[in-house]
XYZ file of N, CA and C in Angstrom:
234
model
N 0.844 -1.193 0.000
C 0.000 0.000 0.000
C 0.883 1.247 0.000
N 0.294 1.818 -0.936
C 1.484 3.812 -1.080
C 0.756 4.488 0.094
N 1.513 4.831 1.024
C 1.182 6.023 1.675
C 1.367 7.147 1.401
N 0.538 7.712 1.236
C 0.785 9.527 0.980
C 1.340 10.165 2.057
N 2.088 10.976 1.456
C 3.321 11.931 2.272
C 2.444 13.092 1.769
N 2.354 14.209 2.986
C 2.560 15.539 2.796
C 3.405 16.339 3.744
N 4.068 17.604 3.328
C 4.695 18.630 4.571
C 4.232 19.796 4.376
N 3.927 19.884 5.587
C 3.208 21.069 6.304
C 4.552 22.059 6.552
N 4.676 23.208 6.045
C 6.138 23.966 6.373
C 5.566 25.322 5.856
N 6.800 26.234 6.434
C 6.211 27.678 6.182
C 7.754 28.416 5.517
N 7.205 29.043 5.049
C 8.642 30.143 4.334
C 9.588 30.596 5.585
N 11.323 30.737 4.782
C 11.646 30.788 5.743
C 12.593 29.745 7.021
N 11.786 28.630 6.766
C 11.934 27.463 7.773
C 13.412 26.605 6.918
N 14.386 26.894 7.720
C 15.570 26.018 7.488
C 15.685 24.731 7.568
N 14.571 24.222 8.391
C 14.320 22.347 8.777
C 13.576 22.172 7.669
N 12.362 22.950 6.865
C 12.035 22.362 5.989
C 12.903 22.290 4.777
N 14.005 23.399 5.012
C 14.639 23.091 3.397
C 15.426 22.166 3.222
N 15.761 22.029 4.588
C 16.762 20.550 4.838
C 15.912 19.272 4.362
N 14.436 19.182 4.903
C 13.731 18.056 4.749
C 13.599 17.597 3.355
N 12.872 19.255 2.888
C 12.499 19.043 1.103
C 13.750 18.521 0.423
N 14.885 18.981 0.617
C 16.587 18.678 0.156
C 16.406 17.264 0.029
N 16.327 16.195 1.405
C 16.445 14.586 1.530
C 15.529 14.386 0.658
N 14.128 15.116 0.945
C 12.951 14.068 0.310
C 13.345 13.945 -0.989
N 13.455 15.290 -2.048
C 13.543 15.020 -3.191
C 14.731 14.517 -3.615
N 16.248 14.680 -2.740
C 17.032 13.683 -3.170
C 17.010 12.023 -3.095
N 16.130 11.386 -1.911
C 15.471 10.198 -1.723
C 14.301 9.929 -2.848
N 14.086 10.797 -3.265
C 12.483 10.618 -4.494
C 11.223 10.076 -4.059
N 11.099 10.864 -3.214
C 9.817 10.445 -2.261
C 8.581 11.440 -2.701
N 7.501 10.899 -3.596
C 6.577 11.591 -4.029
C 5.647 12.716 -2.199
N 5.578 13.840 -2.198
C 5.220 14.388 -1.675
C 4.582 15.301 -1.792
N 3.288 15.928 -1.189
C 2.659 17.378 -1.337
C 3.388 18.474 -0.245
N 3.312 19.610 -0.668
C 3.255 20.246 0.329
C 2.531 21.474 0.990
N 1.742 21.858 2.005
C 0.925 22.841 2.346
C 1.893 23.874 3.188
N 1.750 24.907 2.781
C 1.924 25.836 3.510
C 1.447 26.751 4.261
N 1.707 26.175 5.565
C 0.276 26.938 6.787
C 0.511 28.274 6.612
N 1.234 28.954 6.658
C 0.713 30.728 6.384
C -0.271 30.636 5.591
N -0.658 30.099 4.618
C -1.309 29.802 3.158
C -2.344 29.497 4.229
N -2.779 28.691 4.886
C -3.829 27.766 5.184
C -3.738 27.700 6.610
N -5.100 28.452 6.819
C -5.322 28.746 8.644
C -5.934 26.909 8.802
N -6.651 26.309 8.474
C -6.773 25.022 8.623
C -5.579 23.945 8.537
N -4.590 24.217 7.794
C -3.489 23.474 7.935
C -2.580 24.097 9.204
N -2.248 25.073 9.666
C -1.608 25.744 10.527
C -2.425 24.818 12.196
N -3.883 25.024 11.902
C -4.606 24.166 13.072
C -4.285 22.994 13.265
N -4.259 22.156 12.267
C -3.624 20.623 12.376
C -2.409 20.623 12.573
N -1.302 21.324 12.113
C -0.105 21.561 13.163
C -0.665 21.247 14.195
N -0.828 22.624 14.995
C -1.149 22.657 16.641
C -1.881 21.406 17.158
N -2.521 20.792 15.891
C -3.303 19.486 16.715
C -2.216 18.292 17.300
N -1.284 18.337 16.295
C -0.034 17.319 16.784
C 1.329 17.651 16.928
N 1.334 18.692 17.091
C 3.166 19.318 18.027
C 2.346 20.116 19.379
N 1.446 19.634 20.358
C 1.052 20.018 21.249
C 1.255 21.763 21.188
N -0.060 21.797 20.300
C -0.441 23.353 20.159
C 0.909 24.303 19.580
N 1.887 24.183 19.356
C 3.128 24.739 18.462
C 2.599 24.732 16.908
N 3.259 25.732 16.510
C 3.127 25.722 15.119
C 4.343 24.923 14.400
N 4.994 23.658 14.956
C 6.464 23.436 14.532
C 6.435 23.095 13.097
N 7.191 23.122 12.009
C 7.468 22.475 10.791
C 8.776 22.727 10.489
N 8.968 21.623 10.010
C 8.109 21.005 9.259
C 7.640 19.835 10.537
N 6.011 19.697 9.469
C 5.367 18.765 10.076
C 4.974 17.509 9.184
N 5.440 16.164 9.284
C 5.129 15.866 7.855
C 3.954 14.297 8.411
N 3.050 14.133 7.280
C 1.757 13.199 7.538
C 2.314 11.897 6.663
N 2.247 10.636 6.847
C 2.798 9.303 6.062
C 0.978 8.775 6.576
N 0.210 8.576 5.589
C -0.907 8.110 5.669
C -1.354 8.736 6.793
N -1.731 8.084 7.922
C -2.331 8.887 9.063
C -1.743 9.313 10.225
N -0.422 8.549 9.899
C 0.842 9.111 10.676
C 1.323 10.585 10.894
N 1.378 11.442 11.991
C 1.943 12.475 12.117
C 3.163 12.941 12.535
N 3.984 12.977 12.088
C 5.733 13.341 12.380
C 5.749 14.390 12.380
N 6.748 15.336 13.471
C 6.838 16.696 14.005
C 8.059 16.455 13.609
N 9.086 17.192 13.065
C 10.141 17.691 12.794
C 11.038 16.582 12.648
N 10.422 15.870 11.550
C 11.618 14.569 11.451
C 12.603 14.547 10.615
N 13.511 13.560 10.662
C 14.267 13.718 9.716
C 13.897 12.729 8.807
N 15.209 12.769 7.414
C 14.670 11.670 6.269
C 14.474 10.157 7.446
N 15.665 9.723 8.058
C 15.253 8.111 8.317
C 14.103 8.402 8.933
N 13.689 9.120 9.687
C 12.475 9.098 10.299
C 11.199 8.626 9.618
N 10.988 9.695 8.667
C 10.226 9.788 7.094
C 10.465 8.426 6.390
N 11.595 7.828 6.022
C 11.749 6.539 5.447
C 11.384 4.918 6.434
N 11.688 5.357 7.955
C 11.066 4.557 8.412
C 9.373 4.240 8.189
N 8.985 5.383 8.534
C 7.101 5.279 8.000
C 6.819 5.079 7.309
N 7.100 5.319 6.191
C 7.287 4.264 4.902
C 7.014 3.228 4.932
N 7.349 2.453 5.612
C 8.525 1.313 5.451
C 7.183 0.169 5.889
């Protein structure tokens, strides 16, 4: 089964450029939302980094990862 990846990240954010860097050098199909963009995505942050706005925040099917790195991301996968 493909799990869908998305990251939740905001302009600016040095962890996400690091993240986006692995993902697309790993080739890991991904979306990405950008909560400034999206007061509803910014909320689901806060729903799972205990009310923080942290990102990147990234979703593997229904999985929620707060500021992971690639093995992190490749473990859920997995």
């Amino acid at each position: 089964m493909n799990k869908t990846v998305t990251v939740y990240w905001r302009p600016g954010c040095g962890f996400c450029a690091r993240l986006f860097r692995d993902i697309e050098n790993a080739g890991i199909a991904h979306s990405r939302v950008n909560i400034w963009d999206k007061p509803e995505a910014a909320e689901f942050v806060r729903s799972v980094a205990r009310g923080h706005e942290t990102v990147p925040t990234v979703t593997v099917g229904d999985e929620a990862l707060v500021n992971p790195n690639i093995s992190q991301l490749q473990s859920a996968l997995a």
